[in-house]
């Protein structure tokens, strides 16, 4: 599993994510995140990679080091 940034224009993706959440309630925002995670997991399609991603996300610091 690659944890290094390797896609183009990460800032644009972050802006898209912020825009998608704009004006949503907390519950709707959480539902959007859940749907997005399921869609991205479907694109990955490898249970081992998904398990490693979940573990890595849990272990990441809440704020950048």
C-alpha positions as YAML, in Angstrom:
chain: A
units: angstrom
residues:
- id: 1
  name: UNK
  ca: [0.00, 0.00, 0.00]
- id: 2
  name: UNK
  ca: [1.32, 3.40, -0.99]
- id: 3
  name: UNK
  ca: [0.79, 6.12, 1.62]
- id: 4
  name: UNK
  ca: [2.66, 8.77, -0.36]
- id: 5
  name: UNK
  ca: [0.73, 11.32, -2.36]
- id: 6
  name: UNK
  ca: [0.84, 10.20, -5.99]
- id: 7
  name: UNK
  ca: [-2.03, 11.87, -7.80]
- id: 8
  name: UNK
  ca: [-2.09, 15.17, -9.58]
- id: 9
  name: UNK
  ca: [-3.53, 18.34, -8.07]
- id: 10
  name: UNK
  ca: [-4.28, 17.21, -4.53]
- id: 11
  name: UNK
  ca: [-5.35, 20.76, -3.70]
- id: 12
  name: UNK
  ca: [-8.09, 20.65, -6.34]
- id: 13
  name: UNK
  ca: [-9.35, 17.34, -4.93]
- id: 14
  name: UNK
  ca: [-9.42, 18.82, -1.43]
- id: 15
  name: UNK
  ca: [-11.41, 21.80, -2.72]
- id: 16
  name: UNK
  ca: [-13.87, 19.43, -4.42]
- id: 17
  name: UNK
  ca: [-14.28, 17.57, -1.15]
- id: 18
  name: UNK
  ca: [-14.89, 20.79, 0.78]
- id: 19
  name: UNK
  ca: [-17.39, 21.96, -1.83]
- id: 20
  name: UNK
  ca: [-19.24, 18.64, -1.66]
- id: 21
  name: UNK
  ca: [-19.68, 19.09, 2.11]
- id: 22
  name: UNK
  ca: [-20.67, 22.76, 1.95]
- id: 23
  name: UNK
  ca: [-24.06, 23.39, 3.50]
- id: 24
  name: UNK
  ca: [-24.57, 19.82, 4.69]
- id: 25
  name: UNK
  ca: [-25.60, 18.92, 8.20]
- id: 26
  name: UNK
  ca: [-23.15, 16.81, 10.19]
- id: 27
  name: UNK
  ca: [-25.28, 13.71, 9.56]
- id: 28
  name: UNK
  ca: [-25.47, 14.36, 5.81]
- id: 29
  name: UNK
  ca: [-21.74, 15.08, 5.73]
- id: 30
  name: UNK
  ca: [-21.02, 11.76, 7.44]
- id: 31
  name: UNK
  ca: [-23.31, 9.97, 4.96]
- id: 32
  name: UNK
  ca: [-21.46, 11.61, 2.07]
- id: 33
  name: UNK
  ca: [-18.15, 10.39, 3.50]
- id: 34
  name: UNK
  ca: [-19.54, 6.88, 3.90]
- id: 35
  name: UNK
  ca: [-20.80, 6.79, 0.31]
- id: 36
  name: UNK
  ca: [-17.51, 8.17, -0.98]
- id: 37
  name: UNK
  ca: [-15.53, 5.57, 0.97]
- id: 38
  name: UNK
  ca: [-17.68, 2.76, -0.43]
- id: 39
  name: UNK
  ca: [-17.28, 4.05, -3.99]
- id: 40
  name: UNK
  ca: [-13.52, 4.38, -3.63]
- id: 41
  name: UNK
  ca: [-13.28, 0.95, -1.98]
- id: 42
  name: UNK
  ca: [-15.15, -0.51, -4.94]
- id: 43
  name: UNK
  ca: [-12.56, 1.04, -7.26]
- id: 44
  name: UNK
  ca: [-9.72, -0.52, -5.26]
- id: 45
  name: UNK
  ca: [-11.46, -3.88, -5.07]
- id: 46
  name: UNK
  ca: [-8.72, -5.64, -3.09]
- id: 47
  name: UNK
  ca: [-9.72, -6.65, 0.45]
- id: 48
  name: UNK
  ca: [-6.11, -6.80, 1.62]
- id: 49
  name: UNK
  ca: [-5.34, -3.30, 0.38]
- id: 50
  name: UNK
  ca: [-8.55, -1.97, 1.93]
- id: 51
  name: UNK
  ca: [-7.69, -3.58, 5.27]
- id: 52
  name: UNK
  ca: [-4.22, -2.03, 5.15]
- id: 53
  name: UNK
  ca: [-5.71, 1.38, 4.29]
- id: 54
  name: UNK
  ca: [-8.12, 1.23, 7.23]
- id: 55
  name: UNK
  ca: [-5.28, 0.30, 9.57]
- id: 56
  name: UNK
  ca: [-3.04, 3.08, 8.19]
- id: 57
  name: UNK
  ca: [-5.82, 5.66, 8.52]
- id: 58
  name: UNK
  ca: [-6.41, 4.64, 12.15]
- id: 59
  name: UNK
  ca: [-2.71, 4.97, 12.91]
- id: 60
  name: UNK
  ca: [-2.25, 8.37, 11.26]
- id: 61
  name: UNK
  ca: [-1.92, 11.31, 13.63]
- id: 62
  name: UNK
  ca: [-4.97, 13.56, 13.87]
- id: 63
  name: UNK
  ca: [-2.83, 16.58, 13.04]
- id: 64
  name: UNK
  ca: [0.21, 16.62, 10.76]
- id: 65
  name: UNK
  ca: [3.47, 15.95, 12.58]
...
